[in-house]
CSV table of C-alpha atoms and ligand atoms in Angstrom, one decimal:
chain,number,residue,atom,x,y,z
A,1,UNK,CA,0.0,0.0,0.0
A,2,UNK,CA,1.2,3.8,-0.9
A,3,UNK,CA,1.3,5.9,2.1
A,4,UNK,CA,0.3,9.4,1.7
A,5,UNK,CA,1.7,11.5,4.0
A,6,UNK,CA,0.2,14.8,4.5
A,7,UNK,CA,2.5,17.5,6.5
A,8,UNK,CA,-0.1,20.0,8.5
A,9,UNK,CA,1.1,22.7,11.1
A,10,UNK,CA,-0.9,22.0,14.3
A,11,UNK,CA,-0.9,26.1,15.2
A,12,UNK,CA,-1.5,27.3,11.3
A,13,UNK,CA,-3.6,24.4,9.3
A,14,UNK,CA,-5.1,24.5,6.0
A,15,UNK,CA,-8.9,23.2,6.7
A,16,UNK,CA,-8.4,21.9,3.4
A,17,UNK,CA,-5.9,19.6,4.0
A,18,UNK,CA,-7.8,18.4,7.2
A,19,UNK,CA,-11.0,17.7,5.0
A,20,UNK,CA,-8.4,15.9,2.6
A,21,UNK,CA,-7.7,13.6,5.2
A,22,UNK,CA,-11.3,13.0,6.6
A,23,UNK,CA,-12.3,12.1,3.3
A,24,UNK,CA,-10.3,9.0,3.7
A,25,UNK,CA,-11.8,8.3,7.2
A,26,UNK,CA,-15.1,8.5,5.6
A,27,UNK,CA,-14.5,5.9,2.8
A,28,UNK,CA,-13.3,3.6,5.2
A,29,UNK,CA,-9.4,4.4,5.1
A,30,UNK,CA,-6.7,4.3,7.6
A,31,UNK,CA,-5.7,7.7,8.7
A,32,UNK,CA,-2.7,8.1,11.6
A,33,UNK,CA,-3.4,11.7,13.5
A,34,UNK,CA,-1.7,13.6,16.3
A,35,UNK,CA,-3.0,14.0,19.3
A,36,UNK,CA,-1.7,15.5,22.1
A,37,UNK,CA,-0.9,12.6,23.9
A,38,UNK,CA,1.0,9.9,21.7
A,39,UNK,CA,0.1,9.9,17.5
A,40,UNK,CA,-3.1,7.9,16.8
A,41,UNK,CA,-4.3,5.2,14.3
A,42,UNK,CA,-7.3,5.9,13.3
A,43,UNK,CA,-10.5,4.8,11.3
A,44,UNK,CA,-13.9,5.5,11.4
A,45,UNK,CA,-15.4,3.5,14.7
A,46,UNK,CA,-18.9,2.8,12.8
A,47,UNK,CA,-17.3,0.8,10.4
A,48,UNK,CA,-16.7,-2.5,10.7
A,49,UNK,CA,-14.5,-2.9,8.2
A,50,UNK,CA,-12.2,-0.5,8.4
A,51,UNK,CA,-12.0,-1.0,12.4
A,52,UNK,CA,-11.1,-4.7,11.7
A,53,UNK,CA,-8.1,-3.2,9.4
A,54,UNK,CA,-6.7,-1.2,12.4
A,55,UNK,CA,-6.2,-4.5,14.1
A,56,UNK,CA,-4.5,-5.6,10.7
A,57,UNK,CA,-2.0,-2.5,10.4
A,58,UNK,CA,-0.8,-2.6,13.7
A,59,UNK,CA,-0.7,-6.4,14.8
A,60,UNK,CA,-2.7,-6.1,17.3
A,61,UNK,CA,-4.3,-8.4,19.6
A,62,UNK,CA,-8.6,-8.8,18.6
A,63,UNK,CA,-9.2,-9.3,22.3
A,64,UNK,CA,-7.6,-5.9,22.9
A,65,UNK,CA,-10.8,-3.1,22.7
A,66,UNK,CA,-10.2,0.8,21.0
A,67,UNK,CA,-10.7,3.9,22.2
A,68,UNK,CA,-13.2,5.9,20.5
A,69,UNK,CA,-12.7,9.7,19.7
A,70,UNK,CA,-14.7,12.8,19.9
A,71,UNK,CA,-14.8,16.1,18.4
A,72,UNK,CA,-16.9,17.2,20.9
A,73,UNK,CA,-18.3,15.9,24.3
A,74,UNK,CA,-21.8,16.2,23.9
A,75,UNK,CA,-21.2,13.6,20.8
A,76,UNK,CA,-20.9,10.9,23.1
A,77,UNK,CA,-24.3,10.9,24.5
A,78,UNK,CA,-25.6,9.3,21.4
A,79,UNK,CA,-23.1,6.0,22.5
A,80,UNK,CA,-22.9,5.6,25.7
A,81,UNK,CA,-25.1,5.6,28.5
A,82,UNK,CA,-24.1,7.8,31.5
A,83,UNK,CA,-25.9,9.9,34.3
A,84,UNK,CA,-26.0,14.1,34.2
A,85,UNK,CA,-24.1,14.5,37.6
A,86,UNK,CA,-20.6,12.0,36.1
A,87,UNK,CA,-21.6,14.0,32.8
A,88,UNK,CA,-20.7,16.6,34.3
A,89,UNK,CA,-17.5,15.8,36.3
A,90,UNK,CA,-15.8,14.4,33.3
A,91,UNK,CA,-16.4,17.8,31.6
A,92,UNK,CA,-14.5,19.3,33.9
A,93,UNK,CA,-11.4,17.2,32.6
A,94,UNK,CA,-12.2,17.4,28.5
A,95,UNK,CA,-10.9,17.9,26.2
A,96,UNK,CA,-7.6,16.4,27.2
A,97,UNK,CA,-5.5,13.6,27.9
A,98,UNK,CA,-8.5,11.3,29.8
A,99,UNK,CA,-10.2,8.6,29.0
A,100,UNK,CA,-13.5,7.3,30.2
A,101,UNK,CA,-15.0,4.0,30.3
A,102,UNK,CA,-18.8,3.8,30.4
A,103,UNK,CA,-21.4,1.4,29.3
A,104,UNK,CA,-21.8,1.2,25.9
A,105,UNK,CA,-25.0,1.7,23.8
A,106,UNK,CA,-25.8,-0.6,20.7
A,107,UNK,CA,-24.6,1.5,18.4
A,108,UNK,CA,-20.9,0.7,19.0
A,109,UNK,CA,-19.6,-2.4,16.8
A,110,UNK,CA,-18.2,-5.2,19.0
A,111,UNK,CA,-15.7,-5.1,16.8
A,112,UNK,CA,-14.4,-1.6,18.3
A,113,UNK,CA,-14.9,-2.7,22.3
A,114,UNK,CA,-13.3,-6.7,21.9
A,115,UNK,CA,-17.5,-7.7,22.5
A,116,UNK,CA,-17.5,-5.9,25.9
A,117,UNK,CA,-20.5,-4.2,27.2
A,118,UNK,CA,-18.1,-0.9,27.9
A,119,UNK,CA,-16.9,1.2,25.4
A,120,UNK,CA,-13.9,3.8,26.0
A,121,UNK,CA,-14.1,7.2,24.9
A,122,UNK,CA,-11.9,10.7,24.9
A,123,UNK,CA,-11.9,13.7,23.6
A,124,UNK,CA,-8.3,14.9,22.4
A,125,UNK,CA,-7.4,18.8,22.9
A,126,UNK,CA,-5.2,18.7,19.6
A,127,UNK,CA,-6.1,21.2,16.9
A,128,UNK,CA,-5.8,18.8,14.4
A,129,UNK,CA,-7.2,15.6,15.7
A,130,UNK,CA,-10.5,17.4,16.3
A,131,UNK,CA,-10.7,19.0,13.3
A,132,UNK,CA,-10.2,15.4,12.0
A,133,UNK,CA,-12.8,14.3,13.9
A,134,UNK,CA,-15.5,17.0,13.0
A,135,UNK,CA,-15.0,17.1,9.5
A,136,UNK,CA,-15.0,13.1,9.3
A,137,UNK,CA,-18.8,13.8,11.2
A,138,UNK,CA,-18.1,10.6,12.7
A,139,UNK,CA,-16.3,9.3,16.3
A,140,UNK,CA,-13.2,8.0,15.1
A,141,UNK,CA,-11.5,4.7,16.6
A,142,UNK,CA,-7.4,5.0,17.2
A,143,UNK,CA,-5.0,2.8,19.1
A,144,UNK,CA,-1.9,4.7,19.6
A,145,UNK,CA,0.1,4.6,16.1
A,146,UNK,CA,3.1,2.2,16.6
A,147,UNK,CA,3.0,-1.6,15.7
A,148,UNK,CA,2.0,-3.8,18.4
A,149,UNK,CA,4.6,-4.0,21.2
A,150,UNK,CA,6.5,-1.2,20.2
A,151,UNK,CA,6.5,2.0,22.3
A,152,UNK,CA,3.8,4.9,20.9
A,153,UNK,CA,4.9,7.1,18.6
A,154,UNK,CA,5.7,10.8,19.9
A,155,UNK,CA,7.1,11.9,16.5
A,156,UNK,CA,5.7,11.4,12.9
A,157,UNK,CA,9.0,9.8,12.3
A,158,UNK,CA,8.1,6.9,14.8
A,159,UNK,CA,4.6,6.4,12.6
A,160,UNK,CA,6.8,6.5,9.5
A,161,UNK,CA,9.1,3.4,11.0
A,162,UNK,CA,6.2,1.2,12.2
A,163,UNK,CA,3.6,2.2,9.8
A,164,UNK,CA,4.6,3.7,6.4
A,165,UNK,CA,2.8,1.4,3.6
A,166,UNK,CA,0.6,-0.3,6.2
A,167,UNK,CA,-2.0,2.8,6.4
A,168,UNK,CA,-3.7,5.2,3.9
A,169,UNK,CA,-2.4,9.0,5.1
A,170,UNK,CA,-0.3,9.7,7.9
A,171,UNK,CA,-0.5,13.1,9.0
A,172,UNK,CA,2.5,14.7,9.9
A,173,UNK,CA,1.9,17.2,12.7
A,174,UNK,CA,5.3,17.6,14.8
A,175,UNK,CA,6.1,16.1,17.9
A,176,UNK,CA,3.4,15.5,20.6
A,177,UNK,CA,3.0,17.6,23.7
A,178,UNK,CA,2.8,15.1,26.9
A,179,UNK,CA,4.7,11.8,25.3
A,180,UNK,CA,2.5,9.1,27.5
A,181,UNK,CA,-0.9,8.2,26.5
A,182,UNK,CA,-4.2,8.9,28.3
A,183,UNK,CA,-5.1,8.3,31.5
A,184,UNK,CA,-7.9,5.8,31.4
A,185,UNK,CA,-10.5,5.5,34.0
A,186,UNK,CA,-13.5,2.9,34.4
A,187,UNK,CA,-16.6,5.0,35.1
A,188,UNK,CA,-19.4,1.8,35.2
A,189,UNK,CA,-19.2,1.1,38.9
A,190,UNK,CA,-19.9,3.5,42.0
A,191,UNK,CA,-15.8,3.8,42.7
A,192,UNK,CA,-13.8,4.7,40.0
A,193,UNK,CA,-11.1,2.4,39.0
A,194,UNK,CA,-7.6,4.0,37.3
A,195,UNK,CA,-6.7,1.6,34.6
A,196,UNK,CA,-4.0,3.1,33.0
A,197,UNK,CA,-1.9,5.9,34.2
A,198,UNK,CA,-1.4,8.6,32.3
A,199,UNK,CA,-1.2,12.5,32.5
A,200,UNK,CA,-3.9,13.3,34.7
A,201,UNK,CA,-2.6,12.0,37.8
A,202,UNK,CA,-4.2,10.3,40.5
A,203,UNK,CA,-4.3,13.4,42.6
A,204,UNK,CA,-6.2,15.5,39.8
A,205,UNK,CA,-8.9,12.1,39.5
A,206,UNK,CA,-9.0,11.9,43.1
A,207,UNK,CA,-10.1,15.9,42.9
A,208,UNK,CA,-13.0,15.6,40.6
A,209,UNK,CA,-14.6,12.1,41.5
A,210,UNK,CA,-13.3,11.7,44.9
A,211,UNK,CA,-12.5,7.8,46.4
A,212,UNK,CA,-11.3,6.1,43.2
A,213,UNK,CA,-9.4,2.7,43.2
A,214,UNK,CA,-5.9,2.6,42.4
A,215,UNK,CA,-5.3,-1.4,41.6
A,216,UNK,CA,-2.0,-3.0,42.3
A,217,UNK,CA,-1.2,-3.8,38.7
A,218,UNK,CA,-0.5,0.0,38.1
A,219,UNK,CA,2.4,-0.2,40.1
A,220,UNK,CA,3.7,-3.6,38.4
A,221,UNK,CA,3.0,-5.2,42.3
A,222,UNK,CA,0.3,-7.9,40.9
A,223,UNK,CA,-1.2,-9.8,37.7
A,224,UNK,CA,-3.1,-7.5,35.5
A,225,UNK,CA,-6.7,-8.0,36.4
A,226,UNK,CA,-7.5,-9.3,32.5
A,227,UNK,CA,-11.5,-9.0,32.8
A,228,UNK,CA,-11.4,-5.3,34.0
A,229,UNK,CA,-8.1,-4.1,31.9
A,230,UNK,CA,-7.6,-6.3,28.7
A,231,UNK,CA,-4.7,-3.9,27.4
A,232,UNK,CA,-2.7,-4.0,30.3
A,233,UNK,CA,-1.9,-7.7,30.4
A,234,UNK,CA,0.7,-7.2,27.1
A,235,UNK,CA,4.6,-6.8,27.3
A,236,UNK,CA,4.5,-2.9,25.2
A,237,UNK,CA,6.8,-0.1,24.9
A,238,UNK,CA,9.1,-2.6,24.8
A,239,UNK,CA,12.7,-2.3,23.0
A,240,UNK,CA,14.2,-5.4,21.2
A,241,UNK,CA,17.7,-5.1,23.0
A,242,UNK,CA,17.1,-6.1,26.8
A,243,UNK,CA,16.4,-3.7,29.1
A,244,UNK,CA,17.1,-3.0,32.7
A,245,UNK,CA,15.4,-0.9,35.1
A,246,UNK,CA,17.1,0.2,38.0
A,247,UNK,CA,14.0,0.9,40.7
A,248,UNK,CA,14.7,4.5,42.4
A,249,UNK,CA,16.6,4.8,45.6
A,250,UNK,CA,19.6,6.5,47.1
A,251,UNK,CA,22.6,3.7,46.2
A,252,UNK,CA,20.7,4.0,42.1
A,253,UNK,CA,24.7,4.8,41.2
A,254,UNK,CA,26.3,1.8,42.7
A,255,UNK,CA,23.9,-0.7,41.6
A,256,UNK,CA,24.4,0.4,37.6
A,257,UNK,CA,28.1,0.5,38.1
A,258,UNK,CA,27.8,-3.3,39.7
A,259,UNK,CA,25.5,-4.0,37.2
A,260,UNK,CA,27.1,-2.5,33.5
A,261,UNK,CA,30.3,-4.5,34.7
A,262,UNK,CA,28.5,-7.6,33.3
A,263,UNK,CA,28.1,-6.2,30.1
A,264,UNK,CA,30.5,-5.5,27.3
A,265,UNK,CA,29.0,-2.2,26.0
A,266,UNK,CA,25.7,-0.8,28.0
A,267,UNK,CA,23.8,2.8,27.7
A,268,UNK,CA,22.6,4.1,30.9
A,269,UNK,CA,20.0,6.1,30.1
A,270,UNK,CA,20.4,9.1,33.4
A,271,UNK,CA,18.9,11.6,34.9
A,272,UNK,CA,20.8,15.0,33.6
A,273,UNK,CA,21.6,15.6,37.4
A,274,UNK,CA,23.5,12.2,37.9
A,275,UNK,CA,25.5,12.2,34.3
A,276,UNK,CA,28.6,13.2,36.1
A,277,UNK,CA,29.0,9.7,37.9
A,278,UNK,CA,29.5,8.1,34.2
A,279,UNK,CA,31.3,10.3,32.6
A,280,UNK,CA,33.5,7.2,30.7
A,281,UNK,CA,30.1,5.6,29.3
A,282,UNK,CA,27.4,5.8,26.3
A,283,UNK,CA,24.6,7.3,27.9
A,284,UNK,CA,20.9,9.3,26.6
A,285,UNK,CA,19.6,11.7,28.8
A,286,UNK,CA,15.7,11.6,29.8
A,287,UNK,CA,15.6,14.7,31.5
A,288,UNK,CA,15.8,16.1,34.7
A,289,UNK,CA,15.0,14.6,37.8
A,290,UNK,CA,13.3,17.3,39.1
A,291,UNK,CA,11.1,17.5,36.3
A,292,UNK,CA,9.2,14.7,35.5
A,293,UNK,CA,7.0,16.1,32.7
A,294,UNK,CA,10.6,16.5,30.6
A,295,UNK,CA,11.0,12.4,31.1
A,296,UNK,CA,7.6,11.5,30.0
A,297,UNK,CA,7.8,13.5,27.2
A,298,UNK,CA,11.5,12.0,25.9
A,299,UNK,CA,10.4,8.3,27.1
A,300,UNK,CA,9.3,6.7,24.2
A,301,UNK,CA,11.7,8.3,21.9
A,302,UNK,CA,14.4,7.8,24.1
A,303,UNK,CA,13.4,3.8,24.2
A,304,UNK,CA,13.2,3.9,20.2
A,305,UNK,CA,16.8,5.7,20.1
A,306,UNK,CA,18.5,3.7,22.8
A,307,UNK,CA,17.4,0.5,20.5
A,308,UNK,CA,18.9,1.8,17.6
A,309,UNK,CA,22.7,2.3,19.1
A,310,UNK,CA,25.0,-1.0,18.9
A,311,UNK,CA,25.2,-1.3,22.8
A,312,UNK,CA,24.4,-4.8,24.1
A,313,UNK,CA,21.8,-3.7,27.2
A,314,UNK,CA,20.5,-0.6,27.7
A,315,UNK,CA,20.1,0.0,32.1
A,316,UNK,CA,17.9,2.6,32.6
A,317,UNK,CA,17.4,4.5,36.0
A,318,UNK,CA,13.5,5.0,37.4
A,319,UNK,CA,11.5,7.6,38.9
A,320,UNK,CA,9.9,7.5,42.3
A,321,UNK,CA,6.3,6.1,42.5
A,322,UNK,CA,4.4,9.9,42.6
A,323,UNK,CA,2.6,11.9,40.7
A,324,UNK,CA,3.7,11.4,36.9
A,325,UNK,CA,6.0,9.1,38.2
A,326,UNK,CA,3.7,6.7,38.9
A,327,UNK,CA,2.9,6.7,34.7
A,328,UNK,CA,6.2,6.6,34.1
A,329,UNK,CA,7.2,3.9,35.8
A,330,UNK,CA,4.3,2.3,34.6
A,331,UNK,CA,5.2,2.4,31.6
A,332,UNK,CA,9.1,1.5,32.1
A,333,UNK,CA,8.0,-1.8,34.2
A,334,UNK,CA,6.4,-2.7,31.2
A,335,UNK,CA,9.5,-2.2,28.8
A,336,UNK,CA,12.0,-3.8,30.9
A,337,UNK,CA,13.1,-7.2,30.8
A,338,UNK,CA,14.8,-7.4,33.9
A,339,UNK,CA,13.9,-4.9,36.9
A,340,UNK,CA,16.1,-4.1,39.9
A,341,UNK,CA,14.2,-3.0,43.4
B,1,TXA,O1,-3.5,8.6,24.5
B,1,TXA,C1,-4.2,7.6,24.1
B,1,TXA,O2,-5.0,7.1,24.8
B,1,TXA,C2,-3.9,7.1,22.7
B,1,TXA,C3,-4.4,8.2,21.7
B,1,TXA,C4,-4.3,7.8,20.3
B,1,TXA,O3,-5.8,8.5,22.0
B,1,TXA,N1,-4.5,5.9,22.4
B,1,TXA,C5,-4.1,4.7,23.0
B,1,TXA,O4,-4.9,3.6,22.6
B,1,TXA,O5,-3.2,4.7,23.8
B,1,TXA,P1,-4.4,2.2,22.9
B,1,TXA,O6,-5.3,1.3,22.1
B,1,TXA,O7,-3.0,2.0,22.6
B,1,TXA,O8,-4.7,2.0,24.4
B,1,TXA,C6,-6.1,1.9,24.9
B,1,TXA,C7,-6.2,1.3,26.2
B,1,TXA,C8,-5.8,-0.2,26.1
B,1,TXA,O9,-5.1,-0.6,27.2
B,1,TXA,C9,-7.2,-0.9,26.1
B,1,TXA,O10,-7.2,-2.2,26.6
B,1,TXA,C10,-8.0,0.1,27.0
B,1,TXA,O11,-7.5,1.4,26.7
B,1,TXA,N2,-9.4,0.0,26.7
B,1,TXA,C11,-10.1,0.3,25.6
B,1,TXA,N3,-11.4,0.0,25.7
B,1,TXA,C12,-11.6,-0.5,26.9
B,1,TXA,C13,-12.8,-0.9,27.7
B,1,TXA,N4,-14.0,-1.0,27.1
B,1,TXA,N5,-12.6,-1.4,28.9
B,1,TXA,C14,-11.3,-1.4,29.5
B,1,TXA,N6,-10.2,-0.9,28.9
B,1,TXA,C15,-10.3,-0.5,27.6
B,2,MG,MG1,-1.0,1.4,22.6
């Protein structure tokens, strides 16, 4: 399959070139879209068809449900069945990086929710994505746009290594703003449950819909609980080269020295603060530890780059367990191989 790939300035677009694109949506094409979390794969989610193809292009897992996407959140009423007073608490939090699980209405294809009585929806803040959206006058169903396993695409030039002649148009709309994908949140029972960690912390949920449960499994501490969070039980993000992930704590240095001396060649990817203590070795820099919105942005890009280099491990050093930490580590957990507490 050709790829078109369609460049579109997420501050200055052409509508034109938006419409371009959600002509393809509405014949049933593959379309990848920014968003401002990770980039998106998307397809119209009222077709059948073309949402069986998503699982196609990306390798993914049938049992594994999509997100649906809105332009706007008074569209979901027509899917999803949900009270006025939770109607109006997840306002508060669109549109933006959340999103909600509710109980589906008929309308949804199985095909889009994995046969599950819940569907998921969000409404992204990008420019561009909701001007997809709208002028596709249809919700729009999206995984995030990498192949199955590999970590989600931050950059357009992640979508064109996984996904250039497996999809229709990818739009090319520079590098996301927050790097980790959407927080998602069950909404079908009295407590909310977190299900995925993401840029609305747990602090911010706990804010706007009070007790909410915070399962194990989001801190890699127990088995995935498969009937409430199907996603969750894959290995993602997940570099070819092995990976080691060196828990936080206050001896972090002497256990990567100890632990690089069984390799011939590693990449410590450190903390701009602690660089000094390896000065003689290949290392990436994910940020600054006192700034934990800088890591989560470079993460998956740094995972994609650190796989690319001819070192033989790459040992990478964690973040502590709080706020966006606990997404990050989340989502490191998941790529190592190997984890050191
Ligand atoms: O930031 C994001 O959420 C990106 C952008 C493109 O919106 N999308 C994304 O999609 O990360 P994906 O498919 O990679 O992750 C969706 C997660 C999966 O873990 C999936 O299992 C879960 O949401 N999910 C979807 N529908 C669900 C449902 N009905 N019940 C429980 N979990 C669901
Ligand atoms: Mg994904």
């Amino acid at each position: 399959m050709q790829t078109k790939i369609l460049e579109i300035d997420p501050l200055n677009f052409q509508l034109e070139k938006i419409k371009e694109a959600a002509e393809y949506i509405k014949a049933g094409k593959l379309v990848v879209f920014p968003t401002e979390t990770v980039y998106g794969l998307g397809a119209n989610a009222l077709d059948e068809t073309a949402v069986k193809n998503i699982f196609i292009a990306k390798g993914r897992p049938s049992d594994n449900p999509l997100i649906a996407h809105f332009s706007d959140i008074k569209d979901i009423l027509d899917f999803v069945e949900i009270d006025k007073n939770l109607f109006e608490k997840i306002k508060i939090l669109t549109p933006g990086p959340i999103t909600f699980v509710l109980k589906k209405k008929k309308n949804i294809p199985d095909i889009v929710t994995a046969g599950r009585n819940t569907v998921a929806v969000r409404i992204p803040a990008h420019p561009i994505a909701r001007a997809l959206i709208k002028e596709s006058n249809t919700p729009i169903a999206a995984p995030s746009a990498n192949l199955s396993g590999k970590p989600s695409p931050t950059d357009p030039q992640h979508v064109i290594e996984d996904l250039n002649g497996r999809v229709d148009v990818i739009i090319s709309g520079g590098k996301v703003d927050f790097g980790l994908e959407s927080t998602v949140i069950d909404l079908t029972e009295k407590i909310p449950t977190l299900l995925r960690p993401g840029p609305i912390t747990p602090e911010k949920l706990h804010e706007i819909f009070g007790k909410i449960e915070i399962p194990e499994f989001i801190y890699g501490k127990a088995k995935v609980d498969v009937a409430r969070a199907p996603g969750m039980k894959y290995r993602h993000y997940a570099p070819d080269k092995k990976t080691i992930l060196i828990e936080y704590s206050g001896n972090r240095i002497e256990k990567i020295h100890q632990l690089a001396k069984n390799y011939k060649n590693p990449l410590i990817i450190t903390f701009k603060e602690d660089t000094k203590y390896f000065s003689n070795m290949d290392i990436l820099v994910s940020g600054s530890i006192e700034n934990y919105f800088e890591i989560a942005t470079n993460l998956f890009g740094f995972l994609r780059e650190a796989d690319k280099t001819n070192n033989d491990v790459i040992i990478i050093e964690g973040v502590e367990d709080k706020g966006l930490g606990i997404s990050i580590m989340n989502r490191l957990r998941k790529a190592a191989t190997e984890i050191w507490r």
